[in-house]
Protein backbone atom coordinates (compact mmCIF):
# COMPACT_ATOMS: atom_id res chain seq x y z
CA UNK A 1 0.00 0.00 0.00
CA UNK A 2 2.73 2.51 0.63
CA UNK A 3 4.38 1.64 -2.46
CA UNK A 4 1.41 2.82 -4.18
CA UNK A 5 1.28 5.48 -2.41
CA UNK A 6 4.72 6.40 -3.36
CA UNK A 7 3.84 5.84 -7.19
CA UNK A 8 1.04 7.82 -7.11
CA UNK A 9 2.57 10.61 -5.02
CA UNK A 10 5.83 10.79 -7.80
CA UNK A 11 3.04 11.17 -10.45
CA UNK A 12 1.05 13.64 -8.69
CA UNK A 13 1.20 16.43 -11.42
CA UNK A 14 -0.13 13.78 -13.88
CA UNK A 15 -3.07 12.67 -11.62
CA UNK A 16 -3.87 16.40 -11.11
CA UNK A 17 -4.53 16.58 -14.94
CA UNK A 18 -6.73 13.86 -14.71
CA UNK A 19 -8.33 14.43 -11.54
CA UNK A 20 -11.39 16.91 -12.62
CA UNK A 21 -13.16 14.32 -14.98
CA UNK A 22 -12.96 11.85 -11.48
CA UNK A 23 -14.13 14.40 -9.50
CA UNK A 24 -17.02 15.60 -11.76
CA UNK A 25 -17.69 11.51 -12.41
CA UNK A 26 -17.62 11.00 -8.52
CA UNK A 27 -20.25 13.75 -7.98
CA UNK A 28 -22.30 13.80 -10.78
CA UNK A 29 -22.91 10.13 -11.38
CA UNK A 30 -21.52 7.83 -8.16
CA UNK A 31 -23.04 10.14 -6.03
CA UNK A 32 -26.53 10.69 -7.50
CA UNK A 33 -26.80 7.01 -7.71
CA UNK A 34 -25.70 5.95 -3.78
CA UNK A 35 -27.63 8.99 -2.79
CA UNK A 36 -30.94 7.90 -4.56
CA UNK A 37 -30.61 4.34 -2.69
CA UNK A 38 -30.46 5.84 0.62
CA UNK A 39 -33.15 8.56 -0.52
CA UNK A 40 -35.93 5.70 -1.66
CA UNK A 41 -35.92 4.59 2.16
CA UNK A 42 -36.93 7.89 2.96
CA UNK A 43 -39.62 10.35 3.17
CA UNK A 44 -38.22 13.86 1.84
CA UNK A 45 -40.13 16.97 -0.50
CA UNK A 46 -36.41 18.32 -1.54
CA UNK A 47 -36.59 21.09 1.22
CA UNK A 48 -37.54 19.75 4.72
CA UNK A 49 -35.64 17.10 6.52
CA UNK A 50 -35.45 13.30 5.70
CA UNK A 51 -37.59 10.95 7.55
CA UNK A 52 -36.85 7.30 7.69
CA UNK A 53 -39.76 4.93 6.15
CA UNK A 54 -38.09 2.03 5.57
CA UNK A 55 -39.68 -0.04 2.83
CA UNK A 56 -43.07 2.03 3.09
CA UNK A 57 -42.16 3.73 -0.27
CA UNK A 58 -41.62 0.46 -2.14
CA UNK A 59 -44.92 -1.07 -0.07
CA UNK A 60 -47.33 1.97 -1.31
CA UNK A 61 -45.56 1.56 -4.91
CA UNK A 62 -46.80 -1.86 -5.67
CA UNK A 63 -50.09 -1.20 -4.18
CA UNK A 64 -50.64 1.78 -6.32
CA UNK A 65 -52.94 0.83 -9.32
CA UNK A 66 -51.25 4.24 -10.72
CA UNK A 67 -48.16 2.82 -10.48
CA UNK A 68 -49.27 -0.69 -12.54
CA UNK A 69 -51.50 1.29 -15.35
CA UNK A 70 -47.97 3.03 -15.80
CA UNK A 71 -45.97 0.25 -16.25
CA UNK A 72 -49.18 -1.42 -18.70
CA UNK A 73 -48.84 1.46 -20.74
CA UNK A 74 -45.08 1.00 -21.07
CA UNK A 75 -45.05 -2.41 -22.01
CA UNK A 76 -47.53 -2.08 -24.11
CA UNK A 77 -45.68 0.71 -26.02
CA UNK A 78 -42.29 -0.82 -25.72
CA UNK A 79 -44.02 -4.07 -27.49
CA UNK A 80 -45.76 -2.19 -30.54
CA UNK A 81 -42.74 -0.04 -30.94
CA UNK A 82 -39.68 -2.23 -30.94
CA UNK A 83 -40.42 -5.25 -32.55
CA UNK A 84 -42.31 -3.91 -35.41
CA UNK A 85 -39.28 -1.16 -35.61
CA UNK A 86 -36.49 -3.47 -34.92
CA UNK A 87 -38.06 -6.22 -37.66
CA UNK A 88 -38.46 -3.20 -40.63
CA UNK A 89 -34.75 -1.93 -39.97
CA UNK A 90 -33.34 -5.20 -40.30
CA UNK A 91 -35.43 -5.54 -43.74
CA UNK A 92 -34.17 -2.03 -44.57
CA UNK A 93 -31.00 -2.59 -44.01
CA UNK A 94 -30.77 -6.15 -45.63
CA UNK A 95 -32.47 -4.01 -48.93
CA UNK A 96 -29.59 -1.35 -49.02
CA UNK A 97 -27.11 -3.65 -48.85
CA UNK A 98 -27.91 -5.75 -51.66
CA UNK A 99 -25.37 -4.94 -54.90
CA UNK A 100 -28.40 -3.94 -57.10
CA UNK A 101 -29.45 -1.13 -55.07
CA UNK A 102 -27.23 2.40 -56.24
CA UNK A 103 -26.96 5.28 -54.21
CA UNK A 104 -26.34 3.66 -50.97
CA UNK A 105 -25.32 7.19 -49.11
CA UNK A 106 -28.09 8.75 -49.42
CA UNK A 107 -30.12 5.89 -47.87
CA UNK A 108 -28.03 6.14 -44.71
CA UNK A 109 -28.68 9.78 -44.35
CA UNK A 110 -32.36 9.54 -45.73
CA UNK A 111 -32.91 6.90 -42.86
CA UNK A 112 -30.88 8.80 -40.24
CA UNK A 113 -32.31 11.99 -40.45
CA UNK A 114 -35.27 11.43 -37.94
CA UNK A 115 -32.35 10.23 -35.11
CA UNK A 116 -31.64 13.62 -35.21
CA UNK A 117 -34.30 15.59 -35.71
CA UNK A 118 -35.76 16.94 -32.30
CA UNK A 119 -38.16 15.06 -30.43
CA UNK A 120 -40.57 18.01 -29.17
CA UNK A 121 -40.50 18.91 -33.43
CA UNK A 122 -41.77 15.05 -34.15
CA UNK A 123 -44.51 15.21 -31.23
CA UNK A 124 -46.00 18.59 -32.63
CA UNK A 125 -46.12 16.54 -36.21
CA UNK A 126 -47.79 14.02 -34.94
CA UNK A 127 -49.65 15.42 -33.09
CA UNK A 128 -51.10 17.28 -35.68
CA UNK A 129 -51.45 14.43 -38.00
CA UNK A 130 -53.64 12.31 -35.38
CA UNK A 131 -55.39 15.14 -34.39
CA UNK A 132 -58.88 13.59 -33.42
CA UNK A 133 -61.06 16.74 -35.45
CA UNK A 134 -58.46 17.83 -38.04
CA UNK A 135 -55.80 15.39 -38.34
CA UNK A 136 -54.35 14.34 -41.75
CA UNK A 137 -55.00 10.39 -41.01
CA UNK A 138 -58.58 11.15 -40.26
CA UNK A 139 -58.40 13.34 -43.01
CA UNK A 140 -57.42 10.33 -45.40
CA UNK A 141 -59.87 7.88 -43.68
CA UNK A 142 -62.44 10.31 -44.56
CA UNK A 143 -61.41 10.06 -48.56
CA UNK A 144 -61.35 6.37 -48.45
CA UNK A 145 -65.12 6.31 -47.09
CA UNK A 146 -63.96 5.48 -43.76
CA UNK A 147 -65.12 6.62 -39.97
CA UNK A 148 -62.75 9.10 -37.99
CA UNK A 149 -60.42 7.85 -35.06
CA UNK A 150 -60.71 9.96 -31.75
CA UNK A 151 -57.01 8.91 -31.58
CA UNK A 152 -56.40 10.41 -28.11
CA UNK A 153 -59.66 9.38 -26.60
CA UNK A 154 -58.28 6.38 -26.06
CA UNK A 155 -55.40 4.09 -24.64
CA UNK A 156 -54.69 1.56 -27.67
CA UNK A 157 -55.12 4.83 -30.15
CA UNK A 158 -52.98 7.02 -28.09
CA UNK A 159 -49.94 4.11 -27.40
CA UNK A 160 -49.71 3.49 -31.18
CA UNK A 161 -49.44 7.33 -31.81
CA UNK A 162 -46.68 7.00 -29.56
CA UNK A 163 -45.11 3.90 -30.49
CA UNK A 164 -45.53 4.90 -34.76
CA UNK A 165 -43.32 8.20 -33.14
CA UNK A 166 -40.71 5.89 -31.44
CA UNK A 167 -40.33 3.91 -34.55
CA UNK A 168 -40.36 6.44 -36.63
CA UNK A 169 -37.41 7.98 -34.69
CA UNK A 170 -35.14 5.13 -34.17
CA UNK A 171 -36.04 2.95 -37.56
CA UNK A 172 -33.38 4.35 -39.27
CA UNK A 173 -30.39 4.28 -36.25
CA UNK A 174 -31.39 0.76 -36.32
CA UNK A 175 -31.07 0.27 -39.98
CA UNK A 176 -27.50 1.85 -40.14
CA UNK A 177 -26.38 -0.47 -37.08
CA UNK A 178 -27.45 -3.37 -39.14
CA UNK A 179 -25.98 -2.16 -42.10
CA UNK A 180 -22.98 -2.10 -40.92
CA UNK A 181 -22.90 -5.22 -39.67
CA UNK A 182 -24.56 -6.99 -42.95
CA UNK A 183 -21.32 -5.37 -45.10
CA UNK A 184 -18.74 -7.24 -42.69
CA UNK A 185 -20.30 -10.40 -43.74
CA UNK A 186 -17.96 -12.11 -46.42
CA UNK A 187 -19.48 -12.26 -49.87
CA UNK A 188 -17.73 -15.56 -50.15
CA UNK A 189 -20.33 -17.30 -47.99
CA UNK A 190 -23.40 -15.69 -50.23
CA UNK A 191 -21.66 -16.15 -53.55
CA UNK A 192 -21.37 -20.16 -52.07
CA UNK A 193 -24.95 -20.46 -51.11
CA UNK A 194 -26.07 -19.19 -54.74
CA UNK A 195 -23.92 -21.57 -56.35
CA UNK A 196 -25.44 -23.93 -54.07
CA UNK A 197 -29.23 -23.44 -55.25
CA UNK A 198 -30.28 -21.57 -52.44
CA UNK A 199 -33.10 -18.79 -52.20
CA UNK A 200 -32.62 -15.16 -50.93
CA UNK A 201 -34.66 -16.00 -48.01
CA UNK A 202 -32.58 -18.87 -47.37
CA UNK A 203 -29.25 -16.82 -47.40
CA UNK A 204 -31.72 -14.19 -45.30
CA UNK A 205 -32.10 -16.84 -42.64
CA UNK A 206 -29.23 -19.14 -42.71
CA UNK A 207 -26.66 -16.79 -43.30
CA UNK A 208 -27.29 -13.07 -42.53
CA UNK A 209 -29.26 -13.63 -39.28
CA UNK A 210 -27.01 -16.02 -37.71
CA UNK A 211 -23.99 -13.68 -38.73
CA UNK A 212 -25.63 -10.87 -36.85
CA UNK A 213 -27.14 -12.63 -34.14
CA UNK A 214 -24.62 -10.23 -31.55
CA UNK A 215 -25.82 -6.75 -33.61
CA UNK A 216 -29.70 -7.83 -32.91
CA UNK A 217 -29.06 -9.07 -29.27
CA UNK A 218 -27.44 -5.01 -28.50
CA UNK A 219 -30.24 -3.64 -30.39
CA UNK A 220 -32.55 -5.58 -28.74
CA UNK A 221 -31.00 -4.46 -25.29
CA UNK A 222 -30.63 -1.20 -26.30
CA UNK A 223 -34.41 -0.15 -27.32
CA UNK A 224 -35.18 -2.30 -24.23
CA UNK A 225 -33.65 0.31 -22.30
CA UNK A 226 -34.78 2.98 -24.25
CA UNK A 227 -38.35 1.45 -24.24
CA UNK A 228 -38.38 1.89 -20.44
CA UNK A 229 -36.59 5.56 -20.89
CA UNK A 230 -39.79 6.36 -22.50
CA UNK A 231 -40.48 10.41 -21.02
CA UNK A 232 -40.30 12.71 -23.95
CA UNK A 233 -42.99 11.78 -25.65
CA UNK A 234 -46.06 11.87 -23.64
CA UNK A 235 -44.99 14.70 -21.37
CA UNK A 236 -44.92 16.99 -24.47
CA UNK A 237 -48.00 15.07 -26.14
CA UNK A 238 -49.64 16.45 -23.10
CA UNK A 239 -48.76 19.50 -22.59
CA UNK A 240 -49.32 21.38 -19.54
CA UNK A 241 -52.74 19.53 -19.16
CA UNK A 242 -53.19 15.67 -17.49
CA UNK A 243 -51.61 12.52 -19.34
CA UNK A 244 -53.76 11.24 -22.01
CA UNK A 245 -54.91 7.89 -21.47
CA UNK A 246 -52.54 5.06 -21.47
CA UNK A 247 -49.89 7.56 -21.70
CA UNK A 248 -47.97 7.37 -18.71
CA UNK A 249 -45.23 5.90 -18.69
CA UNK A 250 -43.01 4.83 -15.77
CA UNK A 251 -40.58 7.60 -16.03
CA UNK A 252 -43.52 10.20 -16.64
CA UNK A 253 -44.74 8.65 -13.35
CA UNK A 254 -41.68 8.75 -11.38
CA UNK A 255 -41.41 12.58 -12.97
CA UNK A 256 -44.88 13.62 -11.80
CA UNK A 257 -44.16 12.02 -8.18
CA UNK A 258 -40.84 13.94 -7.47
CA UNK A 259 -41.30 17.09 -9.48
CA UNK A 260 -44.96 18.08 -9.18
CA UNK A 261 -45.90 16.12 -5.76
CA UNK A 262 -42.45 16.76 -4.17
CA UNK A 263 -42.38 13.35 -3.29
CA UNK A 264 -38.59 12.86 -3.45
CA UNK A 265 -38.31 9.51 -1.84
CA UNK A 266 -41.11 7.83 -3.33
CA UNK A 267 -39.58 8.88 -7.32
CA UNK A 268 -36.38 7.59 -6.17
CA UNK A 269 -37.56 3.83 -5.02
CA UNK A 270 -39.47 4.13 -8.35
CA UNK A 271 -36.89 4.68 -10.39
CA UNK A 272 -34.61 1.39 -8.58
CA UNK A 273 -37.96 -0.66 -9.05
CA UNK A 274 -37.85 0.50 -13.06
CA UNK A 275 -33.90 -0.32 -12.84
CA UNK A 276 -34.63 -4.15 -11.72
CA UNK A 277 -36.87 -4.57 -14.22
CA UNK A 278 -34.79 -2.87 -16.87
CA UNK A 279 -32.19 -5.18 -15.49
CA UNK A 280 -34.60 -8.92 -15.57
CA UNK A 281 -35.73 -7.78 -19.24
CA UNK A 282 -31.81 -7.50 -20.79
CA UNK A 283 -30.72 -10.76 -18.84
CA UNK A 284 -33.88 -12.39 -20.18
CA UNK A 285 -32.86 -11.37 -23.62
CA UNK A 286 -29.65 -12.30 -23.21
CA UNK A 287 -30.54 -16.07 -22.06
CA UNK A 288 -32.76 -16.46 -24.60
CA UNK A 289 -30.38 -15.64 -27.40
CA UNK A 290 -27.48 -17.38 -25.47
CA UNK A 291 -29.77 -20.48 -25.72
CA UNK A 292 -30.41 -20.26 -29.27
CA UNK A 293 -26.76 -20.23 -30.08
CA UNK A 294 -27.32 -24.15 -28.10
């Protein structure tokens, strides 16, 4: 120990260099996240002092039906965004990559450009376009002799305007992650299944997805994560006025407890609860591909 001491001490002008990223990393993100454990066992509104509850914050939690319409909603947006999303990029991507198709650049950027387009800009749009009066889809339904949809009158219409806005967002990220792992595939093994008689959906299946089995499992995890993330979205669908049904999500709920209700303690055992689960859904993912390698 004093030998390290020693090292570290002849160093000491190089450790100084390094030492504000550490400290901002030790305050900013170790702290916050020791800090929030100790705060979920307490009762605390950000001003006042702390009182000790013990598990009362994680007991009121699951017996909120709040609490479980929020984490509904979420799954049932996570579902009808990500697979659809994840399933179409991987199509996309396969499409671009195939030697027939010219102009390959500006697919990428075509694709890419809703990543980085700002959210609060895509929820206006779409807003507008499922507007339940004087929306453009209703708008089109109408031409085609069809009945309007009171799209935020209800939970499944107002998750799919949400999850379409997800997908829409992230379709193309996707698509470029898979594209770049479809052109590291040798052409050797496709130009070898041709010869050998087999179909584009057989190279599709016995080929490209076994060769990108690792992409898919860390997109997978990924929009997992950012399924559960899910905030933007429905606060600024919203507005100002109450969550439109089946809109809450469980980071909007965890929001709404600690920065509206002042409810410090009870947002911060929320947000360990939503970090277990995040946690059982990627290992679960991760089994489940592990055993299909079997």
């Amino acid at each position: 120990m004093g030998g390290l001491i020693k090292e570290i001490y002849k160093s000491k002008t190089l450790y100084l260099f390094i030492s504000p990223f550490y400290i901002l990393f030790l305050i900013f993100s170790v702290f916050p996240i020791f800090f929030s454990i100790y705060l979920s066992f307490h009762k605390w509104d950000g001003i006042g002092e702390m009182t000790w509850v013990g598990l009362n914050n994680f007991d009121y939690m699951f017996s909120d039906p709040n609490f479980w319409q929020a984490l509904i909603n979420n799954v049932a947006i996570w579902l009808l965004a990500n697979g659809p999303m994840l399933a179409c990029a991987l199509v996309i991507a396969y499409t671009i990559n195939l030697s027939i198709v010219k102009f390959k650049s500006f697919f990428r950027i075509a694709y890419f450009l809703p990543n980085i387009t700002a959210m609060v800009a895509v929820v206006i749009i779409f807003q507008s376009m499922f507007g339940n009066e004087y929306g453009l889809v209703n708008y089109l339904l109408e031409k085609l002799g069809l009945d309007k949809v009171a799209w935020f009158n209800s939970s499944a219409g107002v998750r799919s305007v949400i999850a379409l806005m997800i997908a829409w967002r992230y379709l193309g990220y996707n698509a470029i992650i898979y594209l770049s792992g479809l052109q590291r595939i040798p052409k050797d093994l496709y130009e070898a299944a041709n010869l050998d008689g087999a179909t584009m959906f057989q190279s599709f299946t016995k080929i490209t997805l076994p060769m990108l089995r690792s992409i898919i499992l860390f997109t997978v995890m990924m929009s997992t994560i950012g399924g559960f993330q899910i905030f933007t979205e429905p606060q600024v669908l919203a507005g100002n006025q109450s969550p439109y049904p089946g809109s809450e999500t469980i980071v909007l709920y965890m929001f709404r407890e600690g920065f509206v209700y002042q409810n410090y303690g009870y947002a911060a055992s929320v947000s360990w609860v939503l970090f277990v689960i995040i946690g059982l859904i990627s290992v679960l993912n991760w089994k489940l591909f592990n055993k299909s390698d079997d």
